[in-house]
mmCIF file of C-alpha atoms in Angstrom:
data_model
loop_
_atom_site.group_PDB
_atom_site.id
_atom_site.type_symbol
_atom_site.label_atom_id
_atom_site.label_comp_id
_atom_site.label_asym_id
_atom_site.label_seq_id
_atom_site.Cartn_x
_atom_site.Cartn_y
_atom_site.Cartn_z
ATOM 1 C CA UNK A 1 72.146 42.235 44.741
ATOM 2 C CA UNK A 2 69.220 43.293 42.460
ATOM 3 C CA UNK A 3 69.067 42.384 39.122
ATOM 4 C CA UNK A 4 66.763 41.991 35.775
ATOM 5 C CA UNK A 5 66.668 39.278 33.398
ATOM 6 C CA UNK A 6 64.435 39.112 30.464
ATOM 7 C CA UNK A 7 63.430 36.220 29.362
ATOM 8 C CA UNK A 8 62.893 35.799 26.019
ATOM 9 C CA UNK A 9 61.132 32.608 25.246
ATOM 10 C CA UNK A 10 58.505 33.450 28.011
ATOM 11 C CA UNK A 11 58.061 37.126 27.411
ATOM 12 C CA UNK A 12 58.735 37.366 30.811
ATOM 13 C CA UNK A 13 60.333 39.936 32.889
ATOM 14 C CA UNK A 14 62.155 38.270 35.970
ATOM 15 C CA UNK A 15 63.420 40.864 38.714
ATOM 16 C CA UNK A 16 65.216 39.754 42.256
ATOM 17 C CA UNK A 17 66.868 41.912 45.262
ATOM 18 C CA UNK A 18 68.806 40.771 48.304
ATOM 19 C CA UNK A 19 66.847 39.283 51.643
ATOM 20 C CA UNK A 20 67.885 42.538 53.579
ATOM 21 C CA UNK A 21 67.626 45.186 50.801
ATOM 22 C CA UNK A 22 71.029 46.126 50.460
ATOM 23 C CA UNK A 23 70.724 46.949 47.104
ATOM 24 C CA UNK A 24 68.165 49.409 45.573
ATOM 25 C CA UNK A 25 65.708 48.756 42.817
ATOM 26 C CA UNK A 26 62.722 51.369 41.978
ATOM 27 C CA UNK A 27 60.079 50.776 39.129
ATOM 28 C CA UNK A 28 56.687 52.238 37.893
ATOM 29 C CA UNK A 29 54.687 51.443 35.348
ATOM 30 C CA UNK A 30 53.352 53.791 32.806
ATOM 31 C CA UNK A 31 51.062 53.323 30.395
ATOM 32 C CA UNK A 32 52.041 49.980 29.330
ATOM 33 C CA UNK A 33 56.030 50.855 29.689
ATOM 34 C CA UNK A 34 58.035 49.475 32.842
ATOM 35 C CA UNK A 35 60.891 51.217 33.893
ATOM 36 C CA UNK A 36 63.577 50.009 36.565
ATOM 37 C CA UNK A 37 66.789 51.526 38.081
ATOM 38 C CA UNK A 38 68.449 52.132 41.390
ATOM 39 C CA UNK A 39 67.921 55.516 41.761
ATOM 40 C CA UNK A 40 64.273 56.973 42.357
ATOM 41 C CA UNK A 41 65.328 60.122 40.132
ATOM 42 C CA UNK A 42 65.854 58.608 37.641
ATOM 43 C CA UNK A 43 62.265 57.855 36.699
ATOM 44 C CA UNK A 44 61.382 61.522 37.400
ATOM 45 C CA UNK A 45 61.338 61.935 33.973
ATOM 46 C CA UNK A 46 58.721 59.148 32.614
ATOM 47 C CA UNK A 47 55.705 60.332 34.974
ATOM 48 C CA UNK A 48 53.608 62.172 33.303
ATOM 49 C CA UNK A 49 53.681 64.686 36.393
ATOM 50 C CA UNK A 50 55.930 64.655 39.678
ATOM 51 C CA UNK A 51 53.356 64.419 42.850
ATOM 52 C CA UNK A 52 54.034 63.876 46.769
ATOM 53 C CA UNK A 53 52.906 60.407 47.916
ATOM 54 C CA UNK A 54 50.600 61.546 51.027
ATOM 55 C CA UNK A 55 50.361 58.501 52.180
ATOM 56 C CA UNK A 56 54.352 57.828 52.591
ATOM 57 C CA UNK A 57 54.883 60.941 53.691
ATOM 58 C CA UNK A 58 52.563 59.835 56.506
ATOM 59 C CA UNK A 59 54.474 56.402 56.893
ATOM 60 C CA UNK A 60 57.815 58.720 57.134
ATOM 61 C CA UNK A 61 56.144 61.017 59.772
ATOM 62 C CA UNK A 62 55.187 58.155 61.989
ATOM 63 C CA UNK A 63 57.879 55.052 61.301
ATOM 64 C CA UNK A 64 61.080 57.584 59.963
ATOM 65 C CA UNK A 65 60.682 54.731 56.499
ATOM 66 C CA UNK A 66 57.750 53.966 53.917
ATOM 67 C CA UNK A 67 55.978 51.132 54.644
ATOM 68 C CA UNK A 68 55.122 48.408 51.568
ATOM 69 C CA UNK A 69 57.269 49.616 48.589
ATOM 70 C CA UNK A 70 56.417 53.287 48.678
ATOM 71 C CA UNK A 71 58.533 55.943 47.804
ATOM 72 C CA UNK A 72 57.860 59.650 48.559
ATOM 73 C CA UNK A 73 56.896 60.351 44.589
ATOM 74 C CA UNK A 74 53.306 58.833 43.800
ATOM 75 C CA UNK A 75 53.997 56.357 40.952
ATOM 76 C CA UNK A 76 57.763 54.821 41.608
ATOM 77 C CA UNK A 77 58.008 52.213 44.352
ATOM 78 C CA UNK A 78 60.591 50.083 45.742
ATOM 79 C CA UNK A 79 61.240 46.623 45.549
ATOM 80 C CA UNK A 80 61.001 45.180 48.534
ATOM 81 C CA UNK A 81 63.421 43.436 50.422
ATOM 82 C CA UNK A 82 63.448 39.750 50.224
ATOM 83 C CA UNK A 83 61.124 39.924 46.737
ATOM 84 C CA UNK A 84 60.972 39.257 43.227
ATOM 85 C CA UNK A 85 58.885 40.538 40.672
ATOM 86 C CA UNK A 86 57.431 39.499 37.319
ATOM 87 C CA UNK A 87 56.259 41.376 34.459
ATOM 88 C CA UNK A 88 54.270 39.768 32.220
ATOM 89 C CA UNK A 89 51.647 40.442 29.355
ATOM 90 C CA UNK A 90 52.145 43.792 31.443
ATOM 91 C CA UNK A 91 50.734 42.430 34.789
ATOM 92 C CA UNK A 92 52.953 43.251 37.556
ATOM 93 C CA UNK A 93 53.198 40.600 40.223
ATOM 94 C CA UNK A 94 55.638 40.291 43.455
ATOM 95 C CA UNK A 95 56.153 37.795 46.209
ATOM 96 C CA UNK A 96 58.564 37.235 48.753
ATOM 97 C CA UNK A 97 61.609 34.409 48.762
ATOM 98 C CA UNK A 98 62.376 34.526 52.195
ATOM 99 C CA UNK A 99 61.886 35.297 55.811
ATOM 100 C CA UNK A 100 63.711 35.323 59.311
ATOM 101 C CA UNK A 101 62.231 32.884 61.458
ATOM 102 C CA UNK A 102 63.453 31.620 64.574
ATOM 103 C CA UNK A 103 62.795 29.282 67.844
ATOM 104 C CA UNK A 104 65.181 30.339 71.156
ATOM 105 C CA UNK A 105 67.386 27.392 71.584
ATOM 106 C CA UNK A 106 68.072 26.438 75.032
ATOM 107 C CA UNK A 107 70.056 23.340 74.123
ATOM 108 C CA UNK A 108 73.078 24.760 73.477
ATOM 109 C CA UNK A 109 75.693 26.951 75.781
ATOM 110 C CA UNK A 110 76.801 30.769 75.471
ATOM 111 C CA UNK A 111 79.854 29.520 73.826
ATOM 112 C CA UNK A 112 78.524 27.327 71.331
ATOM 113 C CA UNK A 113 76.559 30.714 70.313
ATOM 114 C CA UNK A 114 79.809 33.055 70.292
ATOM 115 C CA UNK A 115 81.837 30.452 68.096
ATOM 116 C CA UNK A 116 78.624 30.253 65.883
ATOM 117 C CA UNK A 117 78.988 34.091 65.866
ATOM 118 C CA UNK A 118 82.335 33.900 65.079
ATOM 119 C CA UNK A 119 82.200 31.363 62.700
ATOM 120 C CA UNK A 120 79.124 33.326 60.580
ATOM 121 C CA UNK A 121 80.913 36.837 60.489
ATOM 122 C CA UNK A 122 84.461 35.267 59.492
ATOM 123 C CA UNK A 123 82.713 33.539 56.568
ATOM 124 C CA UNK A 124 80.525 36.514 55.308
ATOM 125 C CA UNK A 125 83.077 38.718 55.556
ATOM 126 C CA UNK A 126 85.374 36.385 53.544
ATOM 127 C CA UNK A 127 82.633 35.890 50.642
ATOM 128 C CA UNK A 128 82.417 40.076 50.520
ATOM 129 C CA UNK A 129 86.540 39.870 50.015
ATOM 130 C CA UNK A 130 86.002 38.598 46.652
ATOM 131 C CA UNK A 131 86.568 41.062 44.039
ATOM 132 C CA UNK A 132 88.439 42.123 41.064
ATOM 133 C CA UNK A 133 89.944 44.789 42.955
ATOM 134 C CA UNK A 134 91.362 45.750 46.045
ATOM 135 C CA UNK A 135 89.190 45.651 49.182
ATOM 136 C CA UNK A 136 88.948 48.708 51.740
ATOM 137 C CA UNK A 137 86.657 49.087 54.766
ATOM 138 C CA UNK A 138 84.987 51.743 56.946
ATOM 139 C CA UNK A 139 86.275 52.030 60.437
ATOM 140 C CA UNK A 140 83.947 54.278 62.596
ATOM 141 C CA UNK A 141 85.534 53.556 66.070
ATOM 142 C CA UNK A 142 82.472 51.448 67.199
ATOM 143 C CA UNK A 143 81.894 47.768 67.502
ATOM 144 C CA UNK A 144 80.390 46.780 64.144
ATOM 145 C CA UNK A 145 82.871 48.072 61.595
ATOM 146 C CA UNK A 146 85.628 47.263 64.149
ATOM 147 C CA UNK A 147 85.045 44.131 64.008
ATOM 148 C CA UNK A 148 84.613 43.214 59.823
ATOM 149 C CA UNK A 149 87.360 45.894 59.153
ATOM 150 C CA UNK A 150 89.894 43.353 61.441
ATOM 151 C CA UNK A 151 88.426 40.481 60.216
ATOM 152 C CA UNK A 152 89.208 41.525 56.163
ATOM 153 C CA UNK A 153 92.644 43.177 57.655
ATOM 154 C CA UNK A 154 93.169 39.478 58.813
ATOM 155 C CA UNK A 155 92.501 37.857 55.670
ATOM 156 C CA UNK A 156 94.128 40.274 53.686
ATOM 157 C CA UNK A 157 97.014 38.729 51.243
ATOM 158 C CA UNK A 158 97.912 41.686 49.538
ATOM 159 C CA UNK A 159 101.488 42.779 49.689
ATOM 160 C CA UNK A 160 99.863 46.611 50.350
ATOM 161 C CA UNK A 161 98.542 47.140 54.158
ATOM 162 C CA UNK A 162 94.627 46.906 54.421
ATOM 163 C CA UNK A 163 93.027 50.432 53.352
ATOM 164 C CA UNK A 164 90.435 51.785 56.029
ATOM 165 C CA UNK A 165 88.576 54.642 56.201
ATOM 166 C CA UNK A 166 87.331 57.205 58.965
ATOM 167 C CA UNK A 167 85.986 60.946 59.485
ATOM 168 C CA UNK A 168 86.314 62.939 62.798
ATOM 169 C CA UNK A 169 84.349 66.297 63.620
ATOM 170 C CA UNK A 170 86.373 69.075 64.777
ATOM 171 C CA UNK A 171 84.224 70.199 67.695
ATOM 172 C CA UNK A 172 86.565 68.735 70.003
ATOM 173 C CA UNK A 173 86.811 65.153 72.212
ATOM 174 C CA UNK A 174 83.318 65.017 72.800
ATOM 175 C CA UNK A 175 82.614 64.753 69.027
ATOM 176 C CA UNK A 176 85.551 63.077 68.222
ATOM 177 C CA UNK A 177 85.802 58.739 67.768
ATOM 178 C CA UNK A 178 88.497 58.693 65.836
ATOM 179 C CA UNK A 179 91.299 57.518 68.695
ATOM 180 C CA UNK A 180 89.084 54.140 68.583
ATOM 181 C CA UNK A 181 89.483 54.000 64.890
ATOM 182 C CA UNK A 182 93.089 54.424 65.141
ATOM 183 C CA UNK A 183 93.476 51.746 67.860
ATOM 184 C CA UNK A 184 92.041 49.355 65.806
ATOM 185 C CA UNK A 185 93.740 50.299 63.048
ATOM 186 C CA UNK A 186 97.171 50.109 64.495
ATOM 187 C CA UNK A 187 95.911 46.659 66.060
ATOM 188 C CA UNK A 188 95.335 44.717 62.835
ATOM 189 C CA UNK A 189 98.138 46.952 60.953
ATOM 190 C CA UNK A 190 95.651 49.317 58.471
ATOM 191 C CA UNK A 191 96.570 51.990 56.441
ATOM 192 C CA UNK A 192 93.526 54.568 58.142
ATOM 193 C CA UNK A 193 92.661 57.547 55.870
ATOM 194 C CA UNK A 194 90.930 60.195 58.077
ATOM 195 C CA UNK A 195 89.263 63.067 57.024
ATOM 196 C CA UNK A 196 88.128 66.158 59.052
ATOM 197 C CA UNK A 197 84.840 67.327 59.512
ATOM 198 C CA UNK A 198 83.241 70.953 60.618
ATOM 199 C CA UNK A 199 79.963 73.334 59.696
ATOM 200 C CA UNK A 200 81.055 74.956 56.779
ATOM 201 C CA UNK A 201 81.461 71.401 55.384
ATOM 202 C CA UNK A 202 77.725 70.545 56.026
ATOM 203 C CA UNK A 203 76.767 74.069 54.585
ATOM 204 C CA UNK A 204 78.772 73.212 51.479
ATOM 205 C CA UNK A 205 77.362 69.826 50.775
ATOM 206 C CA UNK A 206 74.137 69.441 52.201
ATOM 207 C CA UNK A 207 72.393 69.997 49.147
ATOM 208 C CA UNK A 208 74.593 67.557 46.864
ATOM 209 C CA UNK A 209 73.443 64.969 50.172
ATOM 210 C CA UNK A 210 69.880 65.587 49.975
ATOM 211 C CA UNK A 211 70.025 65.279 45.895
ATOM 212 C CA UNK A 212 72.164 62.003 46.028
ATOM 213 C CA UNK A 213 70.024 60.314 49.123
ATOM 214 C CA UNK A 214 66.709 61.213 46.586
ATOM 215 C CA UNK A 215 64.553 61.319 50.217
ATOM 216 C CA UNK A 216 65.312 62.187 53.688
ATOM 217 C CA UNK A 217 66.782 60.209 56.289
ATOM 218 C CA UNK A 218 65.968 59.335 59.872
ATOM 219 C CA UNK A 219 69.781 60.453 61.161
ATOM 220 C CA UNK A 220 72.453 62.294 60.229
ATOM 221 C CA UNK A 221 74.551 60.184 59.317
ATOM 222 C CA UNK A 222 74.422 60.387 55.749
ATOM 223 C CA UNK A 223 76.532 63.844 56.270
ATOM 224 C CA UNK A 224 80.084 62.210 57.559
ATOM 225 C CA UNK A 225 79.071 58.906 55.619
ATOM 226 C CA UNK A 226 79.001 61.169 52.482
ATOM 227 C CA UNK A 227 82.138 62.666 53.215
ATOM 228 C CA UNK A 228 84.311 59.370 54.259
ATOM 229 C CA UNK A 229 82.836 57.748 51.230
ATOM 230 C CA UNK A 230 84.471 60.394 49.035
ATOM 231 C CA UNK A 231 87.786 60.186 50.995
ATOM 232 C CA UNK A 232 87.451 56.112 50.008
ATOM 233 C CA UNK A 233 86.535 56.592 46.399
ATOM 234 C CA UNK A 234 90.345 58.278 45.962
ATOM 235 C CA UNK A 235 91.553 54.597 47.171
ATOM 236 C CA UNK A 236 89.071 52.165 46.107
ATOM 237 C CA UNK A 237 86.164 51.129 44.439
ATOM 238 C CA UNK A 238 84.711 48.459 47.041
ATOM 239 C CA UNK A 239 84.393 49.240 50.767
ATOM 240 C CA UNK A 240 83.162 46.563 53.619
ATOM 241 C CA UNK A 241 81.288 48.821 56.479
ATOM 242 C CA UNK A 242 79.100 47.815 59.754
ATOM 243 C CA UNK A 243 75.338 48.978 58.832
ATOM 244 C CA UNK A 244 72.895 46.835 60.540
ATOM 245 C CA UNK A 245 74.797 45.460 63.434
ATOM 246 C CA UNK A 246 72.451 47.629 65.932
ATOM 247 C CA UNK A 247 69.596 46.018 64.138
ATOM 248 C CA UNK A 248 70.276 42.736 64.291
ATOM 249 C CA UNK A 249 71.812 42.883 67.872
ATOM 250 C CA UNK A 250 68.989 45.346 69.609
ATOM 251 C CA UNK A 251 72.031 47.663 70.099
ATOM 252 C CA UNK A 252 70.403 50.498 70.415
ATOM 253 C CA UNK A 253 69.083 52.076 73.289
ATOM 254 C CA UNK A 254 65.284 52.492 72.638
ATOM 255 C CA UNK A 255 65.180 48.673 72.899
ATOM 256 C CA UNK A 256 66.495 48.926 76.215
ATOM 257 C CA UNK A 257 63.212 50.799 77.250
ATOM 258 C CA UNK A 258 61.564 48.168 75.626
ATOM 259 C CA UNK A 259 63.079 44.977 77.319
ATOM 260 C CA UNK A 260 63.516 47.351 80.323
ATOM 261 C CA UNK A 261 59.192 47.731 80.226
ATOM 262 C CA UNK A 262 59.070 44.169 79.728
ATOM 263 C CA UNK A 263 60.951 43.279 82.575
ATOM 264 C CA UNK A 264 58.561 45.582 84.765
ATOM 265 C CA UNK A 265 55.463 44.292 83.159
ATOM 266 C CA UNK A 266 56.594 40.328 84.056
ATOM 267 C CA UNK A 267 57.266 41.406 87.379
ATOM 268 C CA UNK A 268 54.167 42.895 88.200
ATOM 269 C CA UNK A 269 51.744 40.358 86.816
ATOM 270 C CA UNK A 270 54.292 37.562 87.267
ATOM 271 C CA UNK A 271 54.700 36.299 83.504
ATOM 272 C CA UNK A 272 58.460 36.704 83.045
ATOM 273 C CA UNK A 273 59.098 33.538 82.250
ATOM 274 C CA UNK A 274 55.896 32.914 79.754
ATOM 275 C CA UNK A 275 57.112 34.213 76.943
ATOM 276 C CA UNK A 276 59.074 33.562 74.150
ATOM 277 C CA UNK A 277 61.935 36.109 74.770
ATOM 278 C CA UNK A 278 65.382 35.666 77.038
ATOM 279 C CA UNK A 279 65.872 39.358 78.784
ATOM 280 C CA UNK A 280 66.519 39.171 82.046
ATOM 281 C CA UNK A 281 66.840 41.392 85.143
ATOM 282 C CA UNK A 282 70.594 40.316 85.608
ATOM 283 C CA UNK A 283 70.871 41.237 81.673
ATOM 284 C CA UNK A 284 69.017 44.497 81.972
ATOM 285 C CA UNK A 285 70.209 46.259 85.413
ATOM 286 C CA UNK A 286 74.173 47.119 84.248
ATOM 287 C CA UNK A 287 72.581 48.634 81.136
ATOM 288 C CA UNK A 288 69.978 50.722 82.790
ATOM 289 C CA UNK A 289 72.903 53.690 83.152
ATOM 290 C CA UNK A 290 72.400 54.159 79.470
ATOM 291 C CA UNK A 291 68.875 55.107 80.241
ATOM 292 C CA UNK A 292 70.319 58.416 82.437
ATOM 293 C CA UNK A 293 69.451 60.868 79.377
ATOM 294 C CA UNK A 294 66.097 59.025 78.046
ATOM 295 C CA UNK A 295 63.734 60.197 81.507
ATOM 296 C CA UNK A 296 61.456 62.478 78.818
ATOM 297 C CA UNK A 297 61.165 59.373 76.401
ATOM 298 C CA UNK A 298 60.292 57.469 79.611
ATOM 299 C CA UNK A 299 58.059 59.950 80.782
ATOM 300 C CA UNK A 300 56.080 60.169 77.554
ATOM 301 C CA UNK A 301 56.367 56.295 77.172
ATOM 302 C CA UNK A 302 54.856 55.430 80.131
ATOM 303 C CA UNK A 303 51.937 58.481 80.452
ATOM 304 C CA UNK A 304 49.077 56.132 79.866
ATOM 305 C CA UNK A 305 50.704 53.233 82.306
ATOM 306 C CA UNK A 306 53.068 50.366 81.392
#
């Protein structure tokens, strides 16, 4: 969510988004005017002059995001996740409402965890099934939107078969995840929509991508995204996907290198069991294949020494 409510008694400006930033909310303040929406561009036209922030440009350069609120144009920032905001007498203050915090739990078994899991996905997913319309879902092929596209499919009470939603490049197998999509479709009974991508479709829409994202992104995944989402839009209005499972899970494989370094590290000066982490060598070795086409990041990683 991110909303604004004005309160009227107070003079007071109240202004919220969700702990992990899901929704987008972008403000400046000019002269003493406030203006809020949930596209960057659409401010543009209050500045009194359009200017590159140097400083997030920097943050982009280094981190592939801007760091504190910052947006590439100097004068509109970002609401930060996790924040609200106040606007009063025409002092602009912000604080955060929440933060992840955690202590590893040892008390507990691997199952208890997995039914926790379980129990946590099944219930979010079932609060994001509420709607005045008719649900759909993303189905890439991988894990993430596998799994809340069968969990809605599952829950789905709708005389009509659950909608899902996939796009496949045409540069043959190597490119090509839809089978997995299909298999999970056909498992949980979807209706899959598929849509075909090549080159001539990035030449076409690239620019209608770069307007729409307002700044660049560190993948290109926006491109097929873009496309699937306008396959869904023919079907409906509200679509479940799996964004942020590699976040929350360390699924990618940079942090391998990292727990694989760490791993090393304890070793060698005999501290693997001193800190406050659970990787393992048992964990780590059956991954370490993934690491085959990472040797230059390695190489470069470890140039000044572990």
């Amino acid at each position: 969510f991110s909303f604004v409510i004005w309160d009227s008694s107070k003079s007071e400006l109240f202004c919220a988004r969700d702990r992990f930033g899901i929704k987008p909310f972008y403000y400046c303040q000019v002269k003493n005017n406030f203006y809020f929406a949930s596209e960057a561009k659409a401010l543009l036209p209050f500045l009194d002059e359009i200017e590159i922030d140097e400083i997030a440009l920097k943050d982009y350069f280094v981190f592939q995001f801007f760091l504190y609120g910052k947006t590439l144009f100097k004068g509109i920032n970002e609401l930060l996740r996790s924040h609200t905001l106040k606007v009063e007498n025409g002092i602009i203050s912000s604080k955060c409402y929440w933060e992840v915090y955690y202590n590893l739990d040892w008390d507990h078994r691997e199952s208890y965890f997995n039914e926790k899991l379980h129990h946590l996905l099944e219930d979010s997913v079932k609060c994001h099934l509420t709607s005045d319309v008719p649900v759909g879902a993303y189905v890439s092929g991988g894990v993430d939107s596998g799994i809340v596209s069968s969990m809605a499919a599952r829950m789905n009470t709708s005389d009509v078969r659950f909608q899902a939603f996939t796009g496949k490049f045409e540069n043959g197998p190597l490119y090509d995840e839809s089978p997995y999509a299909e298999d999970i479709a056909a498992y949980r009974n979807m209706e899959l929509h598929q849509t075909s991508l090549n080159a001539n479709d990035f030449v076409d829409t690239i620019k209608d991508i770069i307007y729409y994202l307002d700044y660049p992104v560190a993948g290109p995944g926006s491109f097929p995204q873009y496309h699937v989402s306008k396959l869904a839009a023919k079907h409906r209005k509200v679509v479940l996907g799996g964004q942020g499972g590699d976040e929350i899970f360390g699924g990618y494989t940079r942090y391998l290198v990292a727990y694989f370094e760490q791993c090393i590290k304890g070793a060698i000066e005999g501290t693997l069991d001193n800190g406050n982490f659970i990787v393992t060598y048992e964990s780590i070795i059956p991954n370490l294949i993934s690491l085959k086409n990472y040797k230059p990041l390695l190489k470069k990683f470890w140039s000044q020494g572990l």
